[in-house]
Amino acid sequence: SSPRPRRRLSVEQRREQLIAVALDFFAHHAPEEVSIDDIAAAAGASRPLVYHYFPGKQALYEEATRRAGRELAGLFDEPQVGPLSERLHRVMGRYLDFVDAHGPGFAAIMRNGSASSSPGTGAVIDQVRQAALDAVLSHLALPDPSPRVRLAVRSWIGNAEITALAWLQDEKGRFSREELQLALVQEFVAQLLVVLVHEPGLAPAMSGWLAEEQPDGPAGLLLHRLVALLGD
Amino acid sequence: SSPRPRRRLSVEQRREQLIAVALDFFAHHAPEEVSIDDIAAAAGASRPLVYHYFPGKQALYEEATRRAGRELAGLFDEPQVGPLSERLHRVMGRYLDFVDAHGPGFAAIMRNGSASSSPGTGAVIDQVRQAALDAVLSHLALPDPSPRVRLAVRSWIGNAEITALAWLQDEKGRFSREELQLALVQEFVAQLLVVLVHEPGLAPAMSGWLAEEQPDGPAGLLLHRLVALLGD
């Protein structure tokens, strides 16, 4: 049980290393289960050295949360090429991989149940939601998205959060990542259909999106079966 | 500006009065904007008297949150009579009234951005979500709801939370409570349709629910227009 040798790192490298180690801890444990000592030990650093870079665990937690939030927001970047539902399917695949890899950390921040929740972590959540909204709206490529379209996208993002959280907490044995990924995209299409029912003016855009869909893609499968079901 | 006269209250009455005053404050202000002095003044009580009942603001906030959570969970109680979508429409009406009446407090607890978030308030949110899930499942009256049905209901509850929050924060001028109420119920029906596409075994139950629906009810209107749209 000899301590790990200290590596010689520049100030910036050391700071980044501590954040990376903290990210890893906070991804796999609730914040209240993590101590500065854990992080120092895993980084091969002394406790005073960690405190030299960060005033305390809360500051490290908030920085790690900001980094994770930036990464999560970045997962919504997707080239605007190909059928809409397949783009969102790729985004949701990355989203669920992220949730899977950062399980307890994602749960802690989203559950609002952590002693380390703060205005800082709340702002990160708001920023991720905003980035997700902007990204999805950019794929819809509407010149002026109506309030109803915007709200449908926001509520679908909330749906994805809660679904991912439920999957992590209780349902993981009962659902594969692939089943969930497909269901989330199809729920998005269903949300758009509800908007369309209230805003017939969305019909040309909707026809445009659907024209690019493949029959066996996420939207194609849903619509094909819905037509069959509702036709009965 | 003379202080209000103290009323003679029993210990239990005084405690309940302080909670009621705190609930009102926390419903209309973010927790960080509320002080024990505000609550004492509004209750016609001294600061030491408030501290006699509660160790501090956090304890009062948590108790107020528990009460609000219990009230919110209770709004999901609805007699199992009449068309399913009309029952949910009444539940969503009460839900949106609650959100409207407790605006800043609802936002603070749901945004996870409050300095007063804690494991206690997180547990309240979990309990409300669980009560909402149980209530909605009881209306579906399935002998053994599948994981997919359970997850769809949970994600719809998340959808309602986020939608209500977005409505409070940004969209209130653009949506009436009634528009939102109807859209939420129709999104529930749309979620069930997505489940049905993957679980044909749900068809008999779905037919049973739809048989009770009115043509101009929330589900009837949606399905009628969907059939017309998808038929094109």
Coordinates of C-alpha atoms in Angstrom, one line a residue:
Chain A
S1 CA 0.0 0.0 0.0
S2 CA 2.7 2.5 -0.9
P3 CA 1.4 5.8 -2.3
R4 CA 1.6 6.3 -6.0
P5 CA 4.6 8.3 -7.1
R6 CA 3.8 11.9 -7.8
R7 CA 4.1 12.8 -11.5
R8 CA 5.5 16.1 -12.5
L9 CA 2.7 18.0 -14.1
S10 CA 2.3 21.6 -15.1
V11 CA -0.2 23.7 -13.2
E12 CA -2.7 23.4 -16.0
Q13 CA -2.1 19.7 -16.5
R14 CA -2.5 19.1 -12.7
R15 CA -5.7 21.0 -12.7
E16 CA -7.1 19.0 -15.6
Q17 CA -5.9 15.8 -14.1
L18 CA -7.8 16.5 -10.8
I19 CA -10.9 17.4 -12.8
A20 CA -10.6 14.2 -14.8
V21 CA -10.2 12.1 -11.6
A22 CA -13.1 14.0 -10.0
L23 CA -15.3 13.4 -13.0
D24 CA -14.6 9.7 -12.8
F25 CA -15.5 9.6 -9.1
F26 CA -18.6 11.7 -9.4
A27 CA -19.7 9.6 -12.4
H28 CA -19.7 6.5 -10.3
H29 CA -20.7 7.6 -6.9
A30 CA -23.2 10.0 -5.4
P31 CA -21.4 13.3 -4.4
E32 CA -21.8 12.7 -0.7
E33 CA -19.9 9.4 -1.0
V34 CA -16.8 11.1 -2.5
S35 CA -14.1 12.7 -0.4
I36 CA -11.2 15.0 -1.3
D37 CA -9.0 12.2 0.2
D38 CA -10.4 9.8 -2.4
I39 CA -9.6 12.2 -5.2
A40 CA -6.2 13.0 -3.9
A41 CA -5.3 9.4 -3.6
A42 CA -6.5 8.5 -7.0
A43 CA -4.7 11.4 -8.5
G44 CA -1.4 10.6 -6.7
A45 CA -1.6 14.0 -5.1
S46 CA -1.6 15.2 -1.5
R47 CA -4.7 16.6 0.1
P48 CA -3.2 20.1 0.5
L49 CA -2.3 20.0 -3.2
V50 CA -6.0 19.4 -4.1
Y51 CA -7.0 22.3 -1.9
H52 CA -4.4 24.4 -3.6
Y53 CA -6.4 24.0 -6.8
F54 CA -9.9 23.9 -5.5
P55 CA -11.3 25.4 -2.3
G56 CA -13.2 22.2 -1.5
K57 CA -15.2 19.3 -2.7
Q58 CA -18.2 21.4 -3.8
A59 CA -16.0 23.5 -6.2
L60 CA -14.6 20.3 -7.7
Y61 CA -18.1 18.8 -8.0
E62 CA -19.3 21.9 -9.7
E63 CA -16.4 22.0 -12.1
A64 CA -16.9 18.3 -12.9
T65 CA -20.6 18.9 -13.4
R66 CA -19.9 21.8 -15.8
R67 CA -17.5 19.5 -17.8
A68 CA -20.0 16.7 -17.9
G69 CA -22.8 19.2 -18.9
R70 CA -20.6 20.5 -21.8
E71 CA -20.0 16.9 -23.0
L72 CA -23.7 16.0 -22.7
A73 CA -24.7 19.1 -24.6
G74 CA -22.1 18.3 -27.3
L75 CA -23.7 14.9 -27.9
F76 CA -26.7 16.7 -29.5
D77 CA -24.4 17.9 -32.3
E78 CA -25.3 15.8 -35.4
P79 CA -24.8 16.5 -39.1
Q80 CA -28.0 17.7 -40.7
V81 CA -27.9 14.9 -43.3
G82 CA -30.3 12.0 -43.9
P83 CA -33.7 11.2 -42.3
L84 CA -34.6 13.2 -39.2
S85 CA -35.6 10.2 -37.1
E86 CA -32.2 8.5 -37.9
R87 CA -30.3 11.6 -36.8
L88 CA -32.2 11.7 -33.5
H89 CA -31.7 8.0 -33.2
R90 CA -27.9 8.6 -33.3
V91 CA -28.2 11.4 -30.8
M92 CA -30.2 9.2 -28.4
G93 CA -27.7 6.4 -28.8
R94 CA -24.9 8.8 -27.6
Y95 CA -27.2 10.2 -24.9
L96 CA -27.9 6.7 -23.5
D97 CA -24.2 5.7 -23.7
F98 CA -23.4 8.8 -21.7
V99 CA -26.1 8.1 -19.1
D100 CA -24.8 4.5 -18.9
A101 CA -21.2 5.6 -18.4
H102 CA -22.0 8.4 -15.9
G103 CA -24.9 6.5 -14.1
P104 CA -24.7 7.6 -10.5
G105 CA -23.5 11.1 -11.3
F106 CA -26.3 11.6 -13.9
A107 CA -28.8 10.3 -11.3
A108 CA -27.5 12.6 -8.6
I109 CA -27.6 15.7 -10.6
M110 CA -30.9 15.0 -12.2
R111 CA -32.7 13.7 -9.1
N112 CA -32.3 17.0 -7.4
G113 CA -31.7 14.9 -4.3
S114 CA -28.1 15.6 -3.7
A115 CA -26.7 17.6 -0.9
S116 CA -24.3 19.0 -3.5
S117 CA -27.1 20.5 -5.7
S118 CA -26.5 24.2 -6.0
P119 CA -27.4 27.1 -8.2
G120 CA -24.3 26.2 -10.1
T121 CA -25.4 22.7 -10.9
G122 CA -28.9 23.9 -11.6
A123 CA -27.5 26.3 -14.2
V124 CA -25.6 23.4 -15.9
I125 CA -28.9 21.5 -16.2
D126 CA -30.6 24.5 -17.7
Q127 CA -27.7 24.9 -20.2
V128 CA -27.8 21.3 -21.3
R129 CA -31.6 21.6 -21.8
Q130 CA -31.2 24.8 -23.8
A131 CA -28.4 23.3 -26.0
A132 CA -30.6 20.2 -26.6
L133 CA -33.5 22.4 -27.5
D134 CA -31.4 24.5 -29.9
A135 CA -29.9 21.4 -31.5
V136 CA -33.2 19.6 -32.1
L137 CA -34.9 22.8 -33.4
S138 CA -32.0 23.3 -35.9
H139 CA -32.7 19.8 -37.3
L140 CA -36.4 20.7 -37.7
A141 CA -35.1 23.6 -39.8
L142 CA -38.3 25.6 -39.4
P143 CA -37.9 29.3 -40.3
D144 CA -39.9 30.3 -37.1
P145 CA -40.7 27.4 -34.8
S146 CA -44.1 28.0 -33.1
P147 CA -44.4 28.1 -29.3
R148 CA -46.2 24.7 -29.6
V149 CA -43.3 23.2 -31.5
R150 CA -40.7 24.6 -29.1
L151 CA -42.7 23.4 -26.1
A152 CA -43.1 19.9 -27.6
V153 CA -39.3 19.7 -28.1
R154 CA -38.6 20.8 -24.5
S155 CA -41.1 18.4 -23.1
W156 CA -39.6 15.6 -25.2
I157 CA -36.2 16.4 -23.7
G158 CA -37.7 16.2 -20.3
N159 CA -39.2 12.9 -21.2
A160 CA -35.7 11.6 -22.3
E161 CA -34.2 12.7 -19.0
I162 CA -36.8 11.0 -16.9
T163 CA -36.9 7.9 -19.0
A164 CA -33.1 7.6 -18.8
L165 CA -33.2 8.1 -15.1
A166 CA -35.9 5.5 -14.6
W167 CA -33.9 3.1 -16.9
L168 CA -30.8 3.6 -14.7
Q169 CA -32.7 3.2 -11.4
D170 CA -35.2 0.4 -12.0
E171 CA -35.6 -0.7 -15.5
K172 CA -32.2 -1.5 -16.8
G173 CA -32.7 -5.3 -16.7
R174 CA -36.0 -5.0 -18.5
F175 CA -35.0 -2.8 -21.4
S176 CA -32.1 -2.9 -23.7
R177 CA -30.4 0.4 -24.6
E178 CA -31.6 -0.2 -28.2
E179 CA -35.2 -0.6 -27.3
L180 CA -35.1 2.6 -25.3
Q181 CA -33.3 4.5 -28.0
L182 CA -35.9 3.5 -30.6
A183 CA -38.8 4.3 -28.2
L184 CA -37.5 7.8 -27.4
V185 CA -37.2 8.7 -31.1
Q186 CA -40.7 7.3 -31.8
E187 CA -42.1 9.4 -28.9
F188 CA -40.6 12.4 -30.5
V189 CA -42.4 11.6 -33.7
A190 CA -45.6 11.1 -31.8
Q191 CA -45.2 14.5 -30.0
L192 CA -44.8 16.1 -33.5
L193 CA -48.0 14.4 -34.6
V194 CA -49.9 15.9 -31.6
V195 CA -48.6 19.3 -32.6
L196 CA -49.6 18.8 -36.2
V197 CA -53.2 18.0 -35.0
H198 CA -53.3 21.5 -33.5
E199 CA -51.3 23.3 -36.1
P200 CA -52.2 22.2 -39.6
G201 CA -49.7 24.8 -40.9
L202 CA -47.0 22.4 -39.9
A203 CA -48.1 19.9 -42.5
P204 CA -45.8 20.9 -45.3
A205 CA -42.7 20.7 -43.1
M206 CA -43.9 17.4 -41.7
S207 CA -44.4 16.0 -45.3
G208 CA -40.9 17.2 -46.0
W209 CA -39.4 15.3 -43.1
L210 CA -41.4 12.2 -43.8
A211 CA -40.4 12.2 -47.4
E212 CA -36.8 11.5 -46.4
E213 CA -37.7 8.7 -44.0
Q214 CA -37.0 5.0 -44.8
P215 CA -39.9 2.5 -44.4
D216 CA -37.9 0.6 -41.8
G217 CA -36.4 3.6 -40.0
P218 CA -37.7 4.7 -36.6
A219 CA -40.4 7.0 -38.0
G220 CA -41.3 4.8 -40.9
L221 CA -41.9 1.7 -38.7
L222 CA -44.0 3.8 -36.2
L223 CA -46.2 5.4 -38.9
H224 CA -46.7 2.2 -40.8
R225 CA -47.9 0.4 -37.8
L226 CA -50.0 3.4 -36.5
V227 CA -51.8 3.6 -39.8
A228 CA -52.6 -0.1 -39.6
L229 CA -53.8 0.2 -36.0
L230 CA -55.9 3.3 -36.5
G231 CA -57.3 2.0 -39.7
D232 CA -59.0 -0.9 -37.8
Chain B
S1 CA -46.1 49.7 11.0
S2 CA -47.0 48.2 14.4
P3 CA -46.4 44.5 14.6
R4 CA -49.5 42.3 14.4
P5 CA -50.8 41.2 17.8
R6 CA -49.8 37.7 18.8
R7 CA -52.6 35.3 18.8
R8 CA -52.8 32.7 21.5
L9 CA -52.4 29.4 19.7
S10 CA -51.8 25.9 20.9
V11 CA -48.4 24.3 20.2
E12 CA -49.9 22.3 17.4
Q13 CA -51.8 25.2 16.0
R14 CA -48.7 27.4 16.1
R15 CA -46.6 24.8 14.3
E16 CA -49.3 24.4 11.6
Q17 CA -49.6 28.2 11.3
L18 CA -45.8 28.6 10.8
I19 CA -45.9 25.9 8.1
A20 CA -48.8 27.5 6.3
V21 CA -47.0 30.9 6.3
A22 CA -43.8 29.2 5.1
L23 CA -45.7 27.4 2.4
D24 CA -47.1 30.7 1.2
F25 CA -43.6 32.3 1.2
F26 CA -41.9 29.4 -0.5
A27 CA -44.7 29.2 -3.1
H28 CA -44.1 32.8 -4.2
H29 CA -40.3 33.2 -3.7
A30 CA -37.2 31.2 -4.4
P31 CA -36.0 29.7 -1.0
E32 CA -32.9 31.9 -1.0
E33 CA -35.1 35.0 -1.0
V34 CA -37.0 34.0 2.1
S35 CA -35.8 34.7 5.6
I36 CA -36.9 33.4 9.0
D37 CA -37.6 37.1 9.8
D38 CA -40.1 37.3 6.9
I39 CA -41.9 34.2 8.2
A40 CA -41.9 35.4 11.8
A41 CA -43.3 38.8 10.8
A42 CA -46.0 37.3 8.6
A43 CA -47.0 34.9 11.3
G44 CA -47.1 37.6 14.0
A45 CA -44.4 35.6 15.9
S46 CA -41.0 36.4 17.2
R47 CA -37.8 35.1 15.6
P48 CA -37.0 33.0 18.7
L49 CA -40.5 31.5 18.7
V50 CA -39.9 30.3 15.1
Y51 CA -36.6 28.8 16.1
H52 CA -38.4 27.1 19.0
Y53 CA -40.4 25.1 16.5
F54 CA -37.9 24.7 13.7
P55 CA -34.1 24.6 13.9
G56 CA -33.8 26.9 10.9
K57 CA -35.0 27.9 7.5
Q58 CA -33.9 24.7 5.9
A59 CA -36.1 22.6 8.2
L60 CA -39.1 24.8 7.5
Y61 CA -38.4 24.7 3.8
E62 CA -38.2 20.9 3.9
E63 CA -41.5 20.6 5.9
A64 CA -43.2 23.0 3.5
T65 CA -41.9 21.0 0.6
R66 CA -43.2 17.8 2.1
R67 CA -46.6 19.4 2.6
A68 CA -46.7 20.7 -1.0
G69 CA -45.5 17.3 -2.3
R70 CA -48.3 15.6 -0.4
E71 CA -50.9 18.0 -1.8
L72 CA -49.5 17.6 -5.3
A73 CA -49.5 13.8 -5.1
G74 CA -53.1 14.0 -3.9
L75 CA -54.2 15.9 -7.0
F76 CA -53.7 12.6 -8.9
D77 CA -56.6 11.0 -7.0
E78 CA -59.5 10.9 -9.4
P79 CA -62.6 8.6 -9.4
Q80 CA -62.3 5.8 -11.9
V81 CA -65.4 6.8 -13.7
G82 CA -65.9 7.9 -17.3
P83 CA -63.5 8.1 -20.3
L84 CA -59.8 7.8 -19.4
S85 CA -58.7 10.9 -21.2
E86 CA -61.3 13.0 -19.4
R87 CA -60.1 11.7 -16.1
L88 CA -56.5 12.7 -17.0
H89 CA -57.8 16.0 -18.3
R90 CA -59.2 16.8 -14.9
V91 CA -56.0 15.7 -13.1
M92 CA -53.9 17.9 -15.4
G93 CA -56.3 20.8 -14.8
R94 CA -55.6 20.5 -11.1
Y95 CA -51.9 20.0 -11.7
L96 CA -51.6 23.1 -13.8
D97 CA -53.6 25.1 -11.2
F98 CA -51.2 23.9 -8.5
V99 CA -48.2 24.9 -10.6
D100 CA -49.8 28.3 -11.3
A101 CA -50.5 28.9 -7.6
H102 CA -47.0 27.7 -6.4
G103 CA -45.0 29.0 -9.3
P104 CA -41.6 30.1 -8.0
G105 CA -41.7 27.3 -5.3
F106 CA -42.5 24.7 -7.9
A107 CA -39.8 26.0 -10.2
A108 CA -37.2 26.1 -7.3
I109 CA -37.7 22.5 -6.3
M110 CA -38.0 21.2 -9.9
R111 CA -35.1 23.1 -11.3
N112 CA -32.6 21.5 -9.0
G113 CA -31.0 25.0 -8.9
S114 CA -31.8 25.9 -5.4
A115 CA -29.3 26.2 -2.6
S116 CA -32.0 24.6 -0.5
S117 CA -32.2 21.4 -2.5
S118 CA -31.4 18.5 -0.3
P119 CA -31.8 14.7 0.0
G120 CA -35.1 15.6 1.8
T121 CA -36.5 17.7 -1.1
G122 CA -35.2 15.1 -3.6
A123 CA -37.1 12.4 -1.7
V124 CA -40.3 14.5 -1.9
I125 CA -39.9 14.7 -5.7
D126 CA -39.4 10.9 -5.9
Q127 CA -42.5 10.4 -3.8
V128 CA -44.7 12.7 -5.9
R129 CA -43.5 10.9 -9.1
Q130 CA -44.2 7.5 -7.5
A131 CA -47.7 8.6 -6.4
A132 CA -48.4 10.0 -9.9
L133 CA -47.2 6.7 -11.5
D134 CA -49.4 4.6 -9.2
A135 CA -52.4 6.8 -9.8
V136 CA -52.2 6.7 -13.5
L137 CA -51.5 3.0 -13.6
S138 CA -54.5 2.4 -11.5
H139 CA -56.6 4.2 -14.1
L140 CA -55.2 2.0 -16.8
A141 CA -56.4 -0.9 -14.7
L142 CA -54.1 -3.4 -16.4
P143 CA -53.7 -6.6 -14.4
D144 CA -49.9 -6.6 -14.9
P145 CA -48.6 -3.4 -16.5
S146 CA -45.6 -4.2 -18.7
P147 CA -42.2 -2.5 -18.2
R148 CA -42.9 -0.5 -21.4
V149 CA -46.3 0.7 -20.1
R150 CA -44.7 1.7 -16.8
L151 CA -41.9 3.5 -18.4
A152 CA -44.2 5.3 -20.8
V153 CA -46.3 6.6 -17.8
R154 CA -43.1 7.7 -16.0
S155 CA -41.8 9.5 -18.9
W156 CA -45.1 11.2 -19.5
I157 CA -45.0 12.4 -15.9
G158 CA -41.5 13.8 -16.6
N159 CA -42.9 15.4 -19.7
A160 CA -45.7 17.1 -17.6
E161 CA -43.1 18.4 -15.1
I162 CA -40.9 19.9 -17.7
T163 CA -43.8 21.3 -19.7
A164 CA -45.2 22.9 -16.7
L165 CA -41.9 24.4 -15.8
A166 CA -41.3 25.8 -19.3
W167 CA -44.8 27.2 -19.2
L168 CA -44.1 29.0 -16.0
Q169 CA -40.7 30.3 -17.0
D170 CA -41.1 31.3 -20.6
E171 CA -44.3 30.3 -22.3
K172 CA -47.1 31.5 -20.1
G173 CA -48.0 34.4 -22.4
R174 CA -48.1 32.1 -25.4
F175 CA -50.2 29.3 -24.0
S176 CA -53.4 29.2 -22.1
R177 CA -53.7 26.7 -19.2
E178 CA -56.5 25.0 -21.2
E179 CA -54.3 24.5 -24.3
L180 CA -51.6 23.0 -22.2
Q181 CA -54.0 20.8 -20.3
L182 CA -55.4 19.3 -23.5
A183 CA -51.9 18.9 -25.1
L184 CA -50.6 17.0 -22.1
V185 CA -53.5 14.5 -22.2
Q186 CA -53.1 14.0 -25.9
E187 CA -49.4 13.4 -25.5
F188 CA -50.3 10.7 -23.0
V189 CA -52.5 9.1 -25.6
A190 CA -49.7 9.4 -28.2
Q191 CA -47.3 7.7 -25.7
L192 CA -49.7 4.8 -25.3
L193 CA -50.0 4.5 -29.1
V194 CA -46.2 4.2 -29.3
V195 CA -46.3 1.4 -26.7
L196 CA -49.1 -0.3 -28.6
V197 CA -47.0 -0.4 -31.8
H198 CA -44.4 -2.4 -29.8
E199 CA -46.8 -4.5 -27.7
P200 CA -49.7 -5.7 -29.8
G201 CA -50.9 -7.5 -26.6
L202 CA -52.1 -4.1 -25.3
A203 CA -54.7 -3.9 -28.1
P204 CA -57.6 -5.3 -26.2
A205 CA -57.1 -2.9 -23.3
M206 CA -56.6 0.0 -25.7
S207 CA -59.9 -0.9 -27.4
G208 CA -61.6 -1.0 -24.1
W209 CA -60.3 2.5 -23.2
L210 CA -61.2 4.0 -26.5
A211 CA -64.7 2.5 -26.5
E212 CA -65.5 4.8 -23.6
E213 CA -64.1 7.9 -25.2
Q214 CA -66.4 10.7 -26.6
P215 CA -65.7 11.8 -30.2
D216 CA -65.1 15.4 -29.0
G217 CA -63.1 14.4 -25.9
P218 CA -59.3 14.8 -25.7
A219 CA -58.5 11.3 -27.1
G220 CA -61.4 11.4 -29.6
L221 CA -60.3 14.6 -31.1
L222 CA -56.7 13.5 -31.4
L223 CA -57.5 10.1 -32.9
H224 CA -60.0 11.5 -35.4
R225 CA -57.5 14.0 -36.7
L226 CA -54.6 11.6 -36.7
V227 CA -56.6 9.1 -38.8
A228 CA -57.4 11.9 -41.2
L229 CA -53.7 13.1 -41.3
L230 CA -52.2 9.6 -41.6
G231 CA -54.7 8.6 -44.2
D232 CA -53.4 11.2 -46.7

